[in-house]
Amino acid sequence: MTIESYFCTDPKKPLNVKGTMQQATRKNLAIVAEFLAGFSEGAYGGRVNPEAKILDAKRMIETGDLYIWFVDDKPVSMAYIAHRSARYSRLNAVYTPPSCRKKGYASALVAELSSVLLSEDLVPMLYADLKNPDSNKVYRNIGFVESGKIVDIKFK
C-alpha cells in the first residue's frame, strides 16, 4: 500500500453543505460499527460484519474524539481524531457510506475538525491511500498539503 501524508494549516470549508458536526455518543454505537465495517471493506477489501466492529466503535466513542456529520438527524459521515502529540493531531477513519457520497459531507466534517484542532494549536494531519483518488482530491480541496509518501510492504 502506498499512502500520502498530508497536513493542513488553513482549512477551506466547503460551501452550501447541509448538516452539522456532533461528537459521537453511545447512542451512535450501531451506526459507528456499521461505518467502521464499511471503512474496513473499502480500505482492505472483503466483507466485514458490523458486529465485529462493536468493540472498536465503543472504544472510539469513549475517547470523545469520534465525530459524526448529521443531516436532518441522519448520520452521513464520520471522522476520528486518532492521536494528539505536542504539535500534531492525526485524523483517520474518515468514512461516508456510498449512498451519501459526493455531497461534501466528509469534506465539511474534516474541515470542521481541522479548524477545531488548529484552535487547540495542533496541526491536523492524515494519511490517504493513493489508490483512492477521490479521498486524495477531497483532502487537497479543503487545504491539506502533501507531505510525503509512505510505502507499507507486507511480507508473507
Short mmCIF file of C-alpha atoms in Angstrom, two decimals:
data_model
loop_
_atom_site.label_atom_id
_atom_site.label_comp_id
_atom_site.label_asym_id
_atom_site.label_seq_id
_atom_site.Cartn_x
_atom_site.Cartn_y
_atom_site.Cartn_z
CA MET A 1 0.00 0.00 0.00
CA THR A 2 1.29 3.45 -0.86
CA ILE A 3 -0.15 6.33 1.12
CA GLU A 4 0.32 10.07 1.05
CA SER A 5 0.72 12.00 4.27
CA TYR A 6 -0.99 15.39 4.45
CA PHE A 7 -1.15 18.32 6.85
CA CYS A 8 -3.41 21.37 6.95
CA THR A 9 -2.86 24.85 8.37
CA ASP A 10 -5.71 26.65 6.58
CA PRO A 11 -8.84 24.51 6.12
CA LYS A 12 -11.30 25.63 3.49
CA LYS A 13 -14.82 24.69 4.50
CA PRO A 14 -16.95 23.69 1.53
CA LEU A 15 -19.86 25.97 0.78
CA ASN A 16 -23.53 25.01 0.85
CA VAL A 17 -23.10 21.64 2.58
CA LYS A 18 -26.07 20.77 4.77
CA GLY A 19 -25.54 19.38 8.23
CA THR A 20 -23.66 19.75 11.47
CA MET A 21 -20.81 18.06 13.31
CA GLN A 22 -21.56 16.28 16.57
CA GLN A 23 -19.43 14.24 18.92
CA ALA A 24 -20.39 10.56 18.75
CA THR A 25 -22.15 9.11 21.78
CA ARG A 26 -23.12 5.63 22.93
CA LYS A 27 -26.47 6.02 21.18
CA ASN A 28 -24.46 6.06 17.90
CA LEU A 29 -22.76 2.71 18.63
CA ALA A 30 -24.54 0.68 15.92
CA ILE A 31 -24.03 3.25 13.15
CA VAL A 32 -20.37 3.75 14.10
CA ALA A 33 -19.82 -0.02 13.93
CA GLU A 34 -21.54 -0.05 10.53
CA PHE A 35 -19.37 2.84 9.30
CA LEU A 36 -16.20 1.14 10.60
CA ALA A 37 -17.15 -2.04 8.76
CA GLY A 38 -17.68 -0.03 5.58
CA PHE A 39 -14.36 1.75 6.07
CA SER A 40 -12.54 -1.58 6.51
CA GLU A 41 -14.18 -3.05 3.44
CA GLY A 42 -13.19 -0.07 1.34
CA ALA A 43 -9.64 0.09 2.66
CA TYR A 44 -8.76 -3.58 2.88
CA GLY A 45 -11.37 -5.44 0.81
CA GLY A 46 -13.55 -8.33 1.84
CA ARG A 47 -16.85 -8.30 3.67
CA VAL A 48 -16.78 -7.09 7.29
CA ASN A 49 -19.64 -7.76 9.67
CA PRO A 50 -20.55 -4.61 11.65
CA GLU A 51 -20.90 -6.77 14.78
CA ALA A 52 -17.15 -7.41 14.56
CA LYS A 53 -16.58 -3.65 14.90
CA ILE A 54 -18.71 -3.04 18.02
CA LEU A 55 -15.76 -3.08 20.44
CA ASP A 56 -13.74 -0.73 18.21
CA ALA A 57 -16.76 1.57 17.93
CA LYS A 58 -17.27 1.59 21.70
CA ARG A 59 -13.59 2.35 22.34
CA MET A 60 -13.53 5.19 19.80
CA ILE A 61 -16.72 6.74 21.15
CA GLU A 62 -15.44 6.58 24.72
CA THR A 63 -12.33 8.61 23.81
CA GLY A 64 -14.55 11.58 22.95
CA ASP A 65 -12.62 12.01 19.70
CA LEU A 66 -15.06 10.47 17.23
CA TYR A 67 -17.28 12.87 15.31
CA ILE A 68 -20.26 12.37 13.03
CA TRP A 69 -21.74 14.69 10.42
CA PHE A 70 -25.52 14.71 10.65
CA VAL A 71 -28.04 15.89 8.06
CA ASP A 72 -31.61 16.12 9.33
CA ASP A 73 -30.68 13.90 12.30
CA LYS A 74 -29.27 11.24 9.96
CA PRO A 75 -25.58 10.28 10.35
CA VAL A 76 -23.90 10.64 6.94
CA SER A 77 -20.14 10.72 7.62
CA MET A 78 -17.61 10.17 10.41
CA ALA A 79 -14.01 11.03 11.27
CA TYR A 80 -11.81 10.20 14.23
CA ILE A 81 -9.05 12.12 15.98
CA ALA A 82 -6.76 9.14 16.41
CA HIS A 83 -3.77 10.78 18.05
CA ARG A 84 -2.59 14.06 19.51
CA SER A 85 1.06 14.96 20.04
CA ALA A 86 2.61 18.23 21.16
CA ARG A 87 2.29 19.73 17.65
CA TYR A 88 0.11 17.47 15.51
CA SER A 89 -3.17 15.62 15.56
CA ARG A 90 -3.86 12.71 13.22
CA LEU A 91 -7.27 12.13 11.72
CA ASN A 92 -8.37 8.75 10.45
CA ALA A 93 -11.40 6.52 9.89
CA VAL A 94 -12.90 9.17 7.62
CA TYR A 95 -15.89 7.42 6.09
CA THR A 96 -19.09 8.23 4.24
CA PRO A 97 -21.44 5.44 3.11
CA PRO A 98 -21.73 5.12 -0.69
CA SER A 99 -25.33 6.43 -0.72
CA CYS A 100 -24.20 9.70 0.91
CA ARG A 101 -21.04 10.38 -1.10
CA LYS A 102 -20.37 13.29 -3.48
CA LYS A 103 -22.36 15.73 -1.32
CA GLY A 104 -19.45 17.28 0.60
CA TYR A 105 -20.20 15.69 3.97
CA ALA A 106 -16.73 14.25 4.61
CA SER A 107 -15.16 17.47 3.35
CA ALA A 108 -17.26 19.53 5.73
CA LEU A 109 -16.54 17.22 8.65
CA VAL A 110 -12.77 17.06 8.08
CA ALA A 111 -12.58 20.84 7.54
CA GLU A 112 -14.58 21.50 10.71
CA LEU A 113 -12.47 19.08 12.76
CA SER A 114 -9.33 20.65 11.33
CA SER A 115 -10.49 24.08 12.47
CA VAL A 116 -11.12 22.74 15.97
CA LEU A 117 -7.66 21.18 16.11
CA LEU A 118 -5.99 24.35 14.86
CA SER A 119 -7.79 26.29 17.62
CA GLU A 120 -6.07 23.88 20.05
CA ASP A 121 -2.71 24.82 18.44
CA LEU A 122 -2.44 21.41 16.78
CA VAL A 123 -1.75 20.89 13.09
CA PRO A 124 -4.16 18.32 11.65
CA MET A 125 -2.60 15.59 9.56
CA LEU A 126 -3.78 12.40 7.95
CA TYR A 127 -2.83 9.62 5.58
CA ALA A 128 -4.67 8.69 2.38
CA ASP A 129 -4.29 5.61 0.21
CA LEU A 130 -3.06 6.71 -3.21
CA LYS A 131 -5.32 4.07 -4.79
CA ASN A 132 -8.25 6.26 -3.77
CA PRO A 133 -8.11 9.39 -5.93
CA ASP A 134 -11.41 10.71 -4.55
CA SER A 135 -10.20 10.96 -0.96
CA ASN A 136 -6.88 12.49 -2.01
CA LYS A 137 -8.72 15.11 -4.07
CA VAL A 138 -11.07 15.88 -1.17
CA TYR A 139 -8.19 16.47 1.22
CA ARG A 140 -6.33 18.72 -1.21
CA ASN A 141 -9.51 20.70 -1.94
CA ILE A 142 -10.03 21.52 1.73
CA GLY A 143 -6.47 22.68 2.19
CA PHE A 144 -4.39 19.63 3.05
CA VAL A 145 -0.88 19.75 1.64
CA GLU A 146 1.09 16.69 0.54
CA SER A 147 3.88 15.94 2.97
CA GLY A 148 5.44 12.71 1.70
CA LYS A 149 4.67 9.21 0.52
CA ILE A 150 4.82 6.14 2.70
CA VAL A 151 5.04 2.61 1.34
CA ASP A 152 3.71 -0.20 3.50
CA ILE A 153 5.12 -3.58 2.49
CA LYS A 154 3.72 -6.82 3.85
CA PHE A 155 5.84 -9.98 3.85
CA LYS A 156 4.31 -13.44 3.94
#
